[in-house]
Each structure stands twice: as C-alpha cells, then as structure tokens.
Short mmCIF file of C-alpha atoms in Angstrom, two decimals:
data_model
loop_
_atom_site.label_atom_id
_atom_site.label_comp_id
_atom_site.label_asym_id
_atom_site.label_seq_id
_atom_site.Cartn_x
_atom_site.Cartn_y
_atom_site.Cartn_z
CA UNK A 294 103.93 53.86 67.77
CA UNK A 295 102.76 56.08 64.98
CA UNK A 296 105.25 58.31 63.22
CA UNK A 297 105.10 62.05 63.78
CA UNK A 298 103.85 62.71 60.25
CA UNK A 299 101.17 60.04 60.44
CA UNK A 300 100.11 61.26 63.87
CA UNK A 301 99.71 64.83 62.67
CA UNK A 302 97.64 63.67 59.70
CA UNK A 303 95.38 61.59 61.93
CA UNK A 304 94.95 64.48 64.36
CA UNK A 305 94.00 66.85 61.54
CA UNK A 306 91.42 64.41 60.20
CA UNK A 307 89.86 63.91 63.64
CA UNK A 308 89.71 67.66 64.24
CA UNK A 309 87.98 68.16 60.90
CA UNK A 310 85.37 65.61 61.95
CA UNK A 311 84.99 67.36 65.30
CA UNK A 312 84.39 70.73 63.70
CA UNK A 313 81.96 69.25 61.20
CA UNK A 314 79.87 67.76 63.99
CA UNK A 315 80.01 70.57 66.56
CA UNK A 316 80.71 73.70 64.57
CA UNK A 317 83.59 76.10 65.16
CA UNK A 318 83.97 78.10 68.35
CA UNK A 319 81.72 81.11 68.74
CA UNK A 320 82.98 84.43 67.43
CA UNK A 321 84.85 86.68 69.82
CA UNK A 322 82.38 88.61 71.93
CA UNK A 323 84.33 90.08 74.85
CA UNK A 324 85.94 93.37 74.00
CA UNK A 325 87.50 96.13 76.01
CA UNK A 326 87.21 99.76 75.00
CA UNK A 327 89.49 102.70 75.57
CA UNK A 328 88.22 106.18 76.52
CA UNK A 329 85.85 107.59 73.94
CA UNK A 330 84.90 104.21 72.49
CA UNK A 331 81.50 102.81 73.40
CA UNK A 332 80.67 99.12 73.53
CA UNK A 333 78.91 97.89 70.41
CA UNK A 334 76.73 95.55 72.45
CA UNK A 335 73.82 96.60 74.60
CA UNK A 336 74.14 95.15 78.08
CA UNK A 337 71.39 94.87 80.59
CA UNK A 338 71.84 95.82 84.20
CA UNK A 339 72.09 93.25 86.95
CA UNK A 340 70.79 93.56 90.48
CA UNK A 341 73.90 93.91 92.64
CA UNK A 342 72.27 94.90 95.90
CA UNK A 343 72.20 91.49 97.56
CA UNK A 344 75.12 89.32 96.47
CA UNK A 345 78.77 90.11 95.70
CA UNK A 346 79.77 89.68 92.07
CA UNK A 347 83.58 89.50 92.23
CA UNK A 348 83.79 86.30 94.29
CA UNK A 349 86.54 84.80 92.12
CA UNK A 350 88.87 87.78 92.35
CA UNK A 351 90.76 89.51 89.58
CA UNK A 352 93.91 88.76 87.61
CA UNK A 353 96.29 90.17 85.02
CA UNK A 354 98.62 88.48 82.59
CA UNK A 355 100.87 88.27 79.53
CA UNK A 356 102.51 91.69 80.01
CA UNK A 357 103.91 93.50 76.98
CA UNK A 358 105.81 96.81 77.01
CA UNK A 359 102.61 98.75 76.24
CA UNK A 360 99.82 96.36 77.24
CA UNK A 361 98.57 93.84 79.78
CA UNK A 362 95.46 91.68 80.01
CA UNK A 363 93.14 92.21 83.00
CA UNK A 364 90.53 89.62 83.94
CA UNK A 365 87.55 88.99 86.19
CA UNK A 366 84.40 86.89 86.29
CA UNK A 367 80.99 87.83 87.65
CA UNK A 368 79.77 84.98 89.88
CA UNK A 369 77.48 85.83 92.81
CA UNK A 370 77.06 82.07 93.45
CA UNK A 371 80.33 80.68 92.09
CA UNK A 372 79.49 76.98 92.47
CA UNK A 373 75.93 77.30 91.14
CA UNK A 374 75.12 76.76 87.46
CA UNK A 375 76.31 79.77 85.45
CA UNK A 376 77.82 81.22 88.64
CA UNK A 377 74.37 82.33 89.76
CA UNK A 378 74.05 84.78 86.85
CA UNK A 379 71.12 84.88 84.45
CA UNK A 380 71.46 84.65 80.69
CA UNK A 381 71.98 88.34 80.04
CA UNK A 382 75.14 90.27 79.12
CA UNK A 383 76.38 92.75 81.70
CA UNK A 384 78.39 95.91 81.14
CA UNK A 385 81.53 96.02 83.27
CA UNK A 386 83.55 99.19 83.78
CA UNK A 387 87.31 98.95 84.23
CA UNK A 388 90.07 101.32 85.26
CA UNK A 389 93.86 101.23 85.23
CA UNK A 390 95.77 103.72 87.37
CA UNK A 391 99.32 104.60 88.36
CA UNK A 392 98.40 104.61 92.05
CA UNK A 393 96.46 102.26 94.29
CA UNK A 394 94.02 105.00 95.30
CA UNK A 395 93.15 105.59 91.60
CA UNK A 396 93.88 109.32 91.73
CA UNK A 397 95.90 108.99 88.48
CA UNK A 398 93.71 106.90 86.18
CA UNK A 399 95.47 106.42 82.83
CA UNK A 400 93.07 104.05 81.03
CA UNK A 401 89.39 103.28 81.47
CA UNK A 402 86.58 101.73 79.49
CA UNK A 403 83.82 99.16 79.43
CA UNK A 404 83.68 95.47 78.56
CA UNK A 405 80.75 93.14 78.08
CA UNK A 406 80.57 90.07 80.32
CA UNK A 407 78.61 87.60 78.23
CA UNK A 408 76.80 84.49 79.46
CA UNK A 409 78.28 82.33 76.72
CA UNK A 410 81.72 83.00 78.28
CA UNK A 411 80.63 82.49 81.90
CA UNK A 412 80.40 86.26 82.36
CA UNK A 413 84.19 86.52 82.23
CA UNK A 414 85.95 89.68 81.11
CA UNK A 415 89.30 89.79 79.29
CA UNK A 416 90.47 93.33 78.57
CA UNK A 417 93.69 93.87 76.62
CA UNK A 418 94.64 97.25 78.07
CA UNK A 419 96.89 99.08 75.61
CA UNK A 420 98.73 102.38 75.52
CA UNK A 421 100.62 101.77 78.77
CA UNK A 422 104.23 102.71 79.50
CA UNK A 423 107.01 100.10 79.59
CA UNK A 424 108.28 98.59 82.85
CA UNK A 425 105.74 100.36 85.04
CA UNK A 426 103.56 99.22 87.90
CA UNK A 427 99.84 99.80 87.48
CA UNK A 428 96.73 99.11 89.51
CA UNK A 429 93.42 97.95 88.07
CA UNK A 430 89.84 97.28 89.15
CA UNK A 431 86.36 96.58 87.79
CA UNK A 432 82.93 97.95 88.59
CA UNK A 433 79.35 96.81 88.03
CA UNK A 434 76.65 99.11 89.39
CA UNK A 435 77.66 99.99 92.94
CA UNK A 436 80.06 97.04 93.32
CA UNK A 437 83.79 97.50 92.91
CA UNK A 438 86.18 94.58 92.59
CA UNK A 439 89.34 94.06 94.65
CA UNK A 440 92.33 96.03 93.35
CA UNK A 441 95.04 94.22 91.44
CA UNK A 442 98.66 95.22 90.91
CA UNK A 443 100.36 94.50 87.61
CA UNK A 444 103.47 95.50 85.71
CA UNK A 445 104.25 95.92 82.03
CA UNK A 446 107.36 94.48 80.42
CA UNK A 447 110.33 96.64 79.47
CA UNK A 448 110.76 97.87 75.91
CA UNK A 449 112.59 95.27 73.79
CA UNK A 450 115.84 97.23 73.58
CA UNK A 451 115.92 98.46 77.18
CA UNK A 452 118.91 97.38 79.27
CA UNK A 453 117.15 96.03 82.36
CA UNK A 454 119.53 95.55 85.28
CA UNK A 455 117.40 93.05 87.22
CA UNK A 456 114.03 91.31 87.40
CA UNK A 457 112.38 89.02 89.93
CA UNK A 458 109.79 86.41 89.12
CA UNK A 459 108.25 83.28 90.60
CA UNK A 460 107.15 80.03 89.01
CA UNK A 461 104.88 77.29 90.30
CA UNK A 462 102.65 74.39 89.26
CA UNK A 463 100.35 71.61 90.49
CA UNK A 464 97.85 72.95 93.03
CA UNK A 465 95.49 70.07 93.82
CA UNK A 466 92.88 71.86 95.94
CA UNK A 467 91.84 68.75 97.90
CA UNK A 468 95.43 67.90 98.96
CA UNK A 469 96.27 70.99 100.92
CA UNK A 470 96.12 74.68 101.67
CA UNK A 471 97.71 77.26 99.41
CA UNK A 472 100.36 78.26 101.93
CA UNK A 473 102.95 78.71 99.19
CA UNK A 474 100.68 81.04 97.22
CA UNK A 475 100.12 83.17 100.30
CA UNK A 476 103.89 83.51 100.66
CA UNK A 477 104.22 84.29 96.96
CA UNK A 478 101.64 87.07 97.27
CA UNK A 479 103.58 88.71 100.11
CA UNK A 480 106.80 88.91 98.08
CA UNK A 481 107.53 91.39 95.30
CA UNK A 482 107.59 89.75 91.85
CA UNK A 483 107.58 91.41 88.45
CA UNK A 484 105.72 88.44 86.99
CA UNK A 485 104.58 84.93 87.98
CA UNK A 486 104.73 81.88 85.71
CA UNK A 487 102.28 79.03 86.28
CA UNK A 488 103.43 75.93 84.40
CA UNK A 489 100.42 73.66 84.53
CA UNK A 490 97.93 71.68 86.59
CA UNK A 491 96.04 74.75 87.74
CA UNK A 492 93.10 72.43 88.44
CA UNK A 493 92.75 68.66 88.77
CA UNK A 494 90.04 67.01 86.74
CA UNK A 495 89.45 63.86 88.74
CA UNK A 496 87.04 63.54 91.61
CA UNK A 497 88.52 63.01 95.06
CA UNK A 498 86.52 60.85 97.45
CA UNK A 499 88.26 62.53 100.36
CA UNK A 500 90.64 65.37 100.91
CA UNK A 501 92.35 67.66 103.38
CA UNK A 502 89.92 70.57 103.17
CA UNK A 503 86.71 70.37 105.20
CA UNK A 504 84.40 70.58 102.18
CA UNK A 505 86.44 68.35 99.85
CA UNK A 506 83.78 65.64 100.09
CA UNK A 507 81.09 67.83 98.55
CA UNK A 508 79.65 66.71 95.18
CA UNK A 509 81.23 69.62 93.32
CA UNK A 510 84.69 68.50 94.50
CA UNK A 511 84.17 64.77 93.87
CA UNK A 512 82.80 64.93 90.33
CA UNK A 513 85.02 64.01 87.38
CA UNK A 514 85.13 66.99 85.01
CA UNK A 515 83.94 66.12 81.52
CA UNK A 516 81.39 68.71 80.41
CA UNK A 517 81.94 72.43 80.02
CA UNK A 518 79.84 73.08 83.12
CA UNK A 519 82.01 70.60 85.07
CA UNK A 520 85.23 72.39 84.17
CA UNK A 521 83.75 75.81 84.88
CA UNK A 522 82.63 74.65 88.31
CA UNK A 523 86.08 73.23 89.07
CA UNK A 524 87.80 76.52 88.21
CA UNK A 525 85.33 78.36 90.44
CA UNK A 526 86.10 75.97 93.30
CA UNK A 527 89.81 76.67 93.01
CA UNK A 528 89.46 80.42 92.48
CA UNK A 529 87.36 80.87 95.60
CA UNK A 530 90.54 80.32 97.60
CA UNK A 531 91.73 83.66 99.08
CA UNK A 532 95.45 82.81 98.80
CA UNK A 533 95.12 82.03 95.09
CA UNK A 534 93.22 85.28 94.63
CA UNK A 535 95.93 87.19 96.49
CA UNK A 536 98.70 85.70 94.33
CA UNK A 537 96.83 86.72 91.17
CA UNK A 538 96.26 90.23 92.52
CA UNK A 539 99.94 90.71 93.42
CA UNK A 540 101.51 90.45 89.94
CA UNK A 541 100.75 89.55 86.32
CA UNK A 542 100.75 85.84 85.48
CA UNK A 543 102.04 84.03 82.41
CA UNK A 544 100.25 80.68 82.19
CA UNK A 545 100.38 77.45 80.25
CA UNK A 546 98.50 74.23 80.86
CA UNK A 547 99.63 70.65 81.39
CA UNK A 548 97.56 67.48 81.60
CA UNK A 549 95.14 67.85 84.53
CA UNK A 550 93.46 70.89 83.02
CA UNK A 551 92.03 68.26 80.64
CA UNK A 552 92.72 64.73 81.94
CA UNK A 553 95.75 62.94 83.38
CA UNK A 554 98.56 62.31 80.85
CA UNK A 555 96.64 63.16 77.69
CA UNK A 556 98.65 63.41 74.50
CA UNK A 557 97.42 65.34 71.46
CA UNK A 558 94.16 63.64 70.48
CA UNK A 559 94.81 60.50 72.52
CA UNK A 560 93.62 59.35 75.91
CA UNK A 561 92.54 55.84 76.94
CA UNK A 562 89.36 57.17 78.55
CA UNK A 563 87.60 57.73 75.21
CA UNK A 564 87.85 57.34 71.43
CA UNK A 565 89.63 60.29 69.76
CA UNK A 566 86.47 62.03 68.54
CA UNK A 567 84.87 61.88 72.00
CA UNK A 568 88.09 62.90 73.70
CA UNK A 569 88.36 65.99 71.49
CA UNK A 570 84.92 67.10 72.68
CA UNK A 571 86.17 66.85 76.27
CA UNK A 572 89.36 68.67 75.31
CA UNK A 573 87.35 71.46 73.71
CA UNK A 574 85.31 71.82 76.91
CA UNK A 575 88.47 71.94 79.01
CA UNK A 576 90.19 74.48 76.76
CA UNK A 577 87.15 76.73 76.72
CA UNK A 578 86.91 76.77 80.53
CA UNK A 579 90.68 77.29 80.83
CA UNK A 580 90.64 80.33 78.56
CA UNK A 581 87.59 81.72 80.32
CA UNK A 582 89.34 81.64 83.70
CA UNK A 583 92.88 82.72 82.78
CA UNK A 584 94.20 86.22 81.99
CA UNK A 585 94.77 85.37 78.33
CA UNK A 586 94.22 87.52 75.26
CA UNK A 587 91.10 87.33 73.13
CA UNK A 588 93.23 86.00 70.27
CA UNK A 589 93.86 82.86 72.30
CA UNK A 590 90.20 81.90 72.52
CA UNK A 591 90.11 78.18 71.58
CA UNK A 592 88.80 77.10 68.23
CA UNK A 593 87.04 73.92 69.30
CA UNK A 594 89.76 71.53 70.53
CA UNK A 595 92.63 73.77 69.37
CA UNK A 596 94.24 76.59 71.31
CA UNK A 597 97.34 78.69 70.65
CA UNK A 598 99.39 78.61 73.84
CA UNK A 599 103.07 78.70 72.90
CA UNK A 600 104.31 82.25 72.73
CA UNK A 601 107.23 84.54 73.60
CA UNK A 602 107.48 87.35 76.14
CA UNK A 603 110.56 89.55 76.32
CA UNK A 604 112.02 91.54 79.20
CA UNK A 605 114.27 94.08 77.51
CA UNK A 606 117.76 92.82 76.76
CA UNK A 607 117.83 90.79 80.00
CA UNK A 608 115.60 87.77 79.32
CA UNK A 609 113.24 86.24 76.82
CA UNK A 610 110.68 83.62 77.87
CA UNK A 611 109.61 80.98 75.36
CA UNK A 612 106.44 79.46 76.82
CA UNK A 613 105.79 75.96 75.48
CA UNK A 614 102.80 73.68 75.04
CA UNK A 615 104.03 70.09 75.47
CA UNK A 616 100.57 68.46 75.44
CA UNK A 617 98.68 69.55 72.37
CA UNK A 618 101.17 68.36 69.74
CA UNK A 619 103.01 65.46 71.39
CA UNK A 620 103.19 61.89 70.17
CA UNK A 621 101.47 59.41 72.44
CA UNK A 622 103.54 58.27 75.41
CA UNK A 623 105.92 55.44 74.59
CA UNK A 624 105.59 51.95 76.00
CA UNK A 625 102.09 52.52 77.30
CA UNK A 626 103.19 55.40 79.57
CA UNK A 627 104.46 55.03 83.14
CA UNK A 628 108.10 54.47 84.10
CA UNK A 629 109.98 52.18 81.72
CA UNK A 630 113.50 51.42 80.52
CA UNK A 631 114.44 53.36 77.40
CA UNK A 632 112.72 51.59 74.53
CA UNK A 633 112.27 51.82 70.76
CA UNK A 634 109.36 54.20 71.24
CA UNK A 635 111.07 56.60 73.64
CA UNK A 636 114.23 56.56 71.48
CA UNK A 637 112.44 56.95 68.14
CA UNK A 638 113.79 60.22 66.68
CA UNK A 639 110.59 60.83 64.71
CA UNK A 640 108.49 61.16 67.87
CA UNK A 641 107.97 64.59 69.39
CA UNK A 642 106.84 66.29 72.60
CA UNK A 643 106.38 69.72 70.97
CA UNK A 644 105.41 69.02 67.36
CA UNK A 645 107.63 70.02 64.46
CA UNK A 646 106.30 73.57 64.07
CA UNK A 647 106.70 74.50 67.73
CA UNK A 648 110.17 72.93 67.86
CA UNK A 649 111.28 74.99 64.88
CA UNK A 650 109.71 78.13 66.41
CA UNK A 651 111.58 77.47 69.66
CA UNK A 652 115.01 76.97 68.11
CA UNK A 653 114.64 79.90 65.72
CA UNK A 654 113.59 82.13 68.59
CA UNK A 655 116.43 81.05 70.86
CA UNK A 656 118.94 81.72 68.10
CA UNK A 657 117.54 85.18 67.35
CA UNK A 658 116.71 86.42 70.85
CA UNK A 659 119.74 88.57 71.58
CA UNK A 660 118.89 88.65 75.29
CA UNK A 661 121.28 87.79 78.13
CA UNK A 662 119.14 84.87 79.37
CA UNK A 663 117.12 82.49 77.21
CA UNK A 664 114.33 80.90 79.19
CA UNK A 665 112.10 77.94 78.30
CA UNK A 666 108.94 77.84 80.41
CA UNK A 667 107.34 74.40 80.04
CA UNK A 668 105.51 71.66 81.85
CA UNK A 669 107.89 68.72 82.32
CA UNK A 670 111.46 67.87 83.28
CA UNK A 671 113.86 68.04 80.34
CA UNK A 672 116.77 66.45 82.23
CA UNK A 673 117.22 62.67 82.32
CA UNK A 674 115.60 61.13 85.42
CA UNK A 675 116.81 57.59 86.11
CA UNK A 676 114.61 56.36 88.96
CA UNK A 677 116.07 52.84 89.23
CA UNK A 678 118.82 52.20 91.78
CA UNK A 679 121.80 50.21 90.56
CA UNK A 680 122.43 48.85 87.05
CA UNK A 681 120.03 49.56 84.25
CA UNK A 682 117.80 52.55 83.79
CA UNK A 683 114.11 53.33 84.24
CA UNK A 684 112.76 56.74 83.24
CA UNK A 685 109.30 58.38 83.06
CA UNK A 686 107.67 58.17 79.66
CA UNK A 687 105.60 61.33 80.22
CA UNK A 688 108.61 63.68 80.50
CA UNK A 689 111.24 64.52 77.89
CA UNK A 690 112.82 61.12 78.73
CA UNK A 691 109.98 59.60 76.71
CA UNK A 692 110.86 61.86 73.77
CA UNK A 693 114.62 61.60 73.50
CA UNK A 694 114.59 62.75 69.90
CA UNK A 695 112.90 66.02 70.88
CA UNK A 696 115.36 66.58 73.72
CA UNK A 697 118.36 65.90 71.49
CA UNK A 698 117.08 68.24 68.81
CA UNK A 699 116.35 71.09 71.24
CA UNK A 700 119.50 70.85 73.37
CA UNK A 701 121.70 69.94 70.40
CA UNK A 702 120.12 72.64 68.28
CA UNK A 703 120.65 75.28 70.97
CA UNK A 704 124.28 74.18 71.32
CA UNK A 705 124.87 74.31 67.56
CA UNK A 706 123.35 77.78 67.38
CA UNK A 707 125.55 79.09 70.17
CA UNK A 708 122.64 79.88 72.50
CA UNK A 709 124.03 81.20 75.78
CA UNK A 710 122.52 81.13 79.25
CA UNK A 711 119.81 78.61 78.42
CA UNK A 712 117.49 77.97 81.39
CA UNK A 713 114.57 75.53 81.39
CA UNK A 714 111.80 75.90 83.96
CA UNK A 715 109.49 72.93 84.59
CA UNK A 716 106.98 71.37 86.93
CA UNK A 717 104.72 68.29 87.08
CA UNK A 718 107.04 66.11 89.23
CA UNK A 719 105.66 67.24 92.62
CA UNK A 720 109.27 67.51 93.72
CA UNK A 721 112.06 70.05 93.31
CA UNK A 722 114.84 68.95 90.96
CA UNK A 723 117.61 71.24 89.73
CA UNK A 724 119.93 69.91 87.04
CA UNK A 725 122.65 70.66 84.56
CA UNK A 726 121.38 70.03 81.03
CA UNK A 727 123.89 67.86 79.19
CA UNK A 728 124.45 67.42 75.50
CA UNK A 729 124.73 63.69 76.24
CA UNK A 730 123.34 62.53 79.59
CA UNK A 731 125.11 59.16 79.23
CA UNK A 732 128.48 60.93 79.39
CA UNK A 733 129.13 63.04 82.51
CA UNK A 734 131.99 64.73 80.65
CA UNK A 735 129.65 65.87 77.89
CA UNK A 736 129.22 69.66 77.55
CA UNK A 737 126.70 71.33 79.83
CA UNK A 738 124.49 73.33 77.48
CA UNK A 739 121.98 74.75 79.93
CA UNK A 740 120.40 74.65 83.36
CA UNK A 741 117.05 73.34 84.53
CA UNK A 742 114.99 74.28 87.56
CA UNK A 743 111.97 72.04 88.13
CA UNK A 744 109.68 73.38 90.83
CA UNK A 745 107.69 71.25 93.22
CA UNK A 746 103.93 71.42 93.62
CA UNK A 747 101.90 73.99 95.52
CA UNK A 748 99.91 71.22 97.25
CA UNK A 749 99.88 68.04 95.15
CA UNK A 750 101.45 65.19 97.10
CA UNK A 751 100.53 66.42 100.61
CA UNK A 752 103.26 67.62 102.99
CA UNK A 753 106.10 65.45 101.75
CA UNK A 754 109.57 65.13 103.29
CA UNK A 755 112.98 66.59 102.59
CA UNK A 756 114.10 63.46 100.70
CA UNK A 757 112.10 60.35 99.94
CA UNK A 758 113.58 57.17 98.46
CA UNK A 759 112.85 58.32 94.92
CA UNK A 760 114.75 61.54 95.58
CA UNK A 761 117.74 59.70 97.04
CA UNK A 762 117.81 57.45 93.98
CA UNK A 763 117.61 60.44 91.64
CA UNK A 764 120.62 62.05 93.31
CA UNK A 765 122.61 58.79 93.30
CA UNK A 766 121.87 57.76 89.70
CA UNK A 767 121.92 61.14 87.92
CA UNK A 768 125.17 63.08 88.48
CA UNK A 769 123.75 66.06 86.58
CA UNK A 770 121.09 66.56 89.30
CA UNK A 771 122.43 69.06 91.82
CA UNK A 772 119.47 69.54 94.16
CA UNK A 773 116.35 67.67 95.27
CA UNK A 774 113.52 68.18 97.75
CA UNK A 775 110.15 66.46 98.16
CA UNK A 776 108.14 69.12 100.00
CA UNK A 777 105.63 71.64 98.68
CA UNK A 778 106.46 75.18 97.57
CA UNK A 779 107.55 77.26 94.61
CA UNK A 780 110.64 79.01 93.20
CA UNK A 781 111.58 82.69 93.23
CA UNK A 782 114.19 83.77 90.68
CA UNK A 783 116.26 86.97 90.72
CA UNK A 784 117.92 87.62 87.37
CA UNK A 785 120.68 90.13 86.68
CA UNK A 786 123.19 90.50 83.88
CA UNK A 787 125.78 88.75 86.04
CA UNK A 788 123.84 85.82 87.52
CA UNK A 789 120.58 83.94 87.98
CA UNK A 790 119.60 83.07 91.55
CA UNK A 791 116.85 80.53 92.22
CA UNK A 792 115.43 80.43 95.74
CA UNK A 793 113.53 77.21 96.42
CA UNK A 794 110.79 78.26 98.84
CA UNK A 795 109.53 75.28 100.86
CA UNK A 796 106.44 74.96 103.10
CA UNK A 797 106.82 72.97 106.31
CA UNK A 798 103.24 71.73 105.84
CA UNK A 799 100.17 72.23 103.68
CA UNK A 800 97.76 69.70 105.19
CA UNK A 801 96.85 72.11 107.98
CA UNK A 802 96.52 75.89 107.80
CA UNK A 803 99.22 78.25 109.04
CA UNK A 804 102.31 76.59 107.58
CA UNK A 805 105.63 78.39 107.32
CA UNK A 806 107.54 78.94 104.08
CA UNK A 807 111.32 79.34 104.11
CA UNK A 808 114.16 79.22 101.58
CA UNK A 809 115.40 75.62 101.48
CA UNK A 810 118.14 76.22 98.89
CA UNK A 811 119.66 79.08 96.93
CA UNK A 812 121.08 77.99 93.57
CA UNK A 813 123.11 80.22 91.26
CA UNK A 814 123.93 80.20 87.55
CA UNK A 815 126.61 82.62 86.39
CA UNK A 816 126.43 84.55 83.14
CA UNK A 817 128.29 82.66 80.43
CA UNK A 818 128.79 79.54 82.58
CA UNK A 819 126.14 76.85 82.11
CA UNK A 820 125.32 74.78 85.17
CA UNK A 821 124.46 75.26 88.84
CA UNK A 822 126.69 76.63 91.56
CA UNK A 823 125.32 76.25 95.10
CA UNK A 824 125.78 79.02 97.67
#
C-alpha cells in the first residue's frame, strides 16, 4: 500500500494531467439576483404551453442564519437527452416568502438556467432572518413550480432550546419504493441530512419497479449524459420530491454517486487518468442536481464537499468527505482480518487536511453537541462469529490510524457530546465509540448512529445472521436492525433522542413506517441509553 504522502503526490500529478488534457471546469454561469439587480445574461424564452418544466421538483439546502440555497431543473422530458430542452439559456424567476400563499414575499429575483448545466438553477438567497421558515417557488413564463418549505439556521450565538432533523442514505431506485421518504416528508424536520448513495451507478437487469428494466435504468453510468439521466430517473419519484420540498437538505456523497467503493483516484474499472474523467462527470452531475452553492461547482475531478453548519449554541455539524482523499482500501477491499494495510497509521480515510480541519473545528466549536455527518461506520464491526476478527475494509475499520487520530484527538481536546452519523451499511447500527475497541473498559468518547438504507437491500428482516453476529461480537453495539428506513433525531440541551423509523416493506407500495427503537444520549454522558 502506498503511503499517504506518496498517494497525495500521485493524485496531484494525475489531476494535473487530467486538467491539461480536458481543461478546467467552465466558469460559473448560474447566478441569482436580488431585487433591483438584473441578470447580466440575455435569456431566450421557451415555449411552455405544452409540456411541464418542473418535472424534477424543487429543493433547498445548506441553510445559514441569513441564507439558503434553492434549486430546480427545467426538464420537460426528464429522461430525454438534455431533459428535452434546446440549447438556449432560459430566464427563471424565483420568490421567497414568509407564507405559503406568497402574500409576504421577502426576496425575489431571476436566475439563468443554462444548457451547459442541464438547465439547473442554484440560487443562494441571502438577506434572510435566522431560524425562520420560508417558502419558495420558481416561474418560467406561465408555469409555476411546486412550493418548497425551508428554514434558515439560528444565529451562531443564539441559545436554541431544541431542533429536529432526519438523516438517511442509500436509495437504490430499482430495489424498492421510497416509503421512508414519504414518511419523512410528512414529519416536521428543521433540516435533513443525506449521507451518500443518492443514486446507484450500475445497471440493474431487473428490479422491483415496473419500469426498472428500461434501458435508462439498466445502463452503467460513465458519461456525463449517463449520470444526468440517472439523477433524472431518481428525481422523478414523487416521494423523493416531497422530502426535498419539506425541509432543507445537507448532502454529501459516498461511492455509488461515482462507482462502487472508489477511493481517491483509484478504482479497478479503469486506469487513474480514465477514472478521473468518469469522476469529473459524476461530480458535475451531482452538483447540478443537488442544492449546493455555486462555490462548490467541481473543478474537473475535484469538488469541495466537507464543510461546517452551525445551529446556534446547540449543535455544530461537520460534514465529511470520506471518498475523495482516502487511501486505497487495504487488503484488496472486502471483509478481512485486521492486516498491515488496515493498521498502517500513515493511511487515511479523510486526508490530512480534512482530518486537521475536523479536529480543530471540534475543539473550537463551543456548541453543546458536536456532530460528524459522514458516509461510513466509525465503530469497529467484527462480522466473524467466535475467535478471531473480520472487519470491512471500506469503513473506518480499514483505516484504524484515522479512527484513532480522530477519536483520540477529540478525547485529548476534551470534546464533549461527540455524535457520529453514518450510513452505507444498509442496516441500522447504534454504538458507543470507544477509545480502544479491544478493551470494553476503555473510555467511551462518543456515540454513533448508523442509519439503514431507504431501499437498498430490499425489505430485509429485523435481524439477519450478520446482525446477530455484530451484536454478539461487538459489546459496544447497542442496537441493530436490518430493515429499511431512516432516523429522526430530536436534540435539546439535556439529551439527544434518535428514533429509528422502520418500514415494514419497500418492495410493494403502501408500506407502513413505525418507530422501531428510541435511543437516548444524555448531555455530558457519552454512550447510548435505551428507553
């Protein structure tokens, strides 16, 4: 295995070659304007009399105390090339109001939906008030989009008494219906975190949904057009649209937004230079379809995703990117006993710069709860019954040095109320985070809630054999379930409550979602208490 330093040098050299061959990403072209500011770009009209334009819904995201991003895409034929739009820019009007009827409009303007960005619109609406609900919509000609509801964050110094948010991941469209997202949309959340695998890149030869055998669902995504089509396929779903319309989202990607288990510039499907072209395509389509700021537009195969969002003095969320900077998986990936690669302290899942940013931020936050939103399980996951140990190389178990530095560093810095949120496992796993997982008496330095998938893995069962082994072999694991769903968290100054919402089925429509477990963490007391 390459060292971290050597790996970073190789990645930089490959990226330089990529940019030399393909050129840097296009300059930013989508801009929102506030009242009194006209768009600098002329935009031609589009005929909107025959086909609806807002077929992929609307969304908002990355709320700040005075700003939030609002998003839409014009796509009269969402699965057709270019979404059925011609190669002309289109002027899109937008409004933000304090009421759903838009009697009290507080911000309005125009944005240009450009063909080079799939006619998507990202407007960073500024000048809003902290910790307020707002409603937003878009208009082109006589067509008005659905109405979305969003909420800004509190001011940094505000003493917020409570907040409620949801987190989810892994929504393979072909493996089920978005029953969990429909439930999420019906509940009141201040914000929603999506922790990766928004789409799946591989082609499915069969699936649960009636049209999952169509060519657009079976094709492996490689080109930019492939990825754009896959996002359109997912975003057509009305339950996904409803969940986006219900609250702002904070998003980060995992592997399937590009290709299964990719690591930095490495994937066995292609040489590094070719893989970076695919990664650039995937990143571009991801940014186009997520409510992200213009400053996060990818530069070729590079994209700034790790960032911090603060909710007054109550909580700070450090959102990680554990794909773009990681060392290649140890031992050839898969599930393996701990090995020289997985135990090599020079290897990293975050990269040195992001790791330093994370620890410095945790130490300086000053909030009651310190939250890490990331893609994988941080807790040790021994999946072998009996003597010996086998752990997944794709999670933090494959990067023990990173885990030791983050958990040990947080402990040394006196970070209180550390909570890690993860996904990717397609199962619910809630754990105490130990300073030394080999010693049950070791200090508990934090708590981890890993959410199951929205659909990936089909219906599932309460406990499968893997889950029973996890509970038996890992005393720090306090809860497990192998069904589909998501997690709702209610956070106060006194405690953190995680409700694991579980769907009885996703392979047929009309499933029921109920609370399978309610887990509590008390202020100042690391670890899970069941209720």
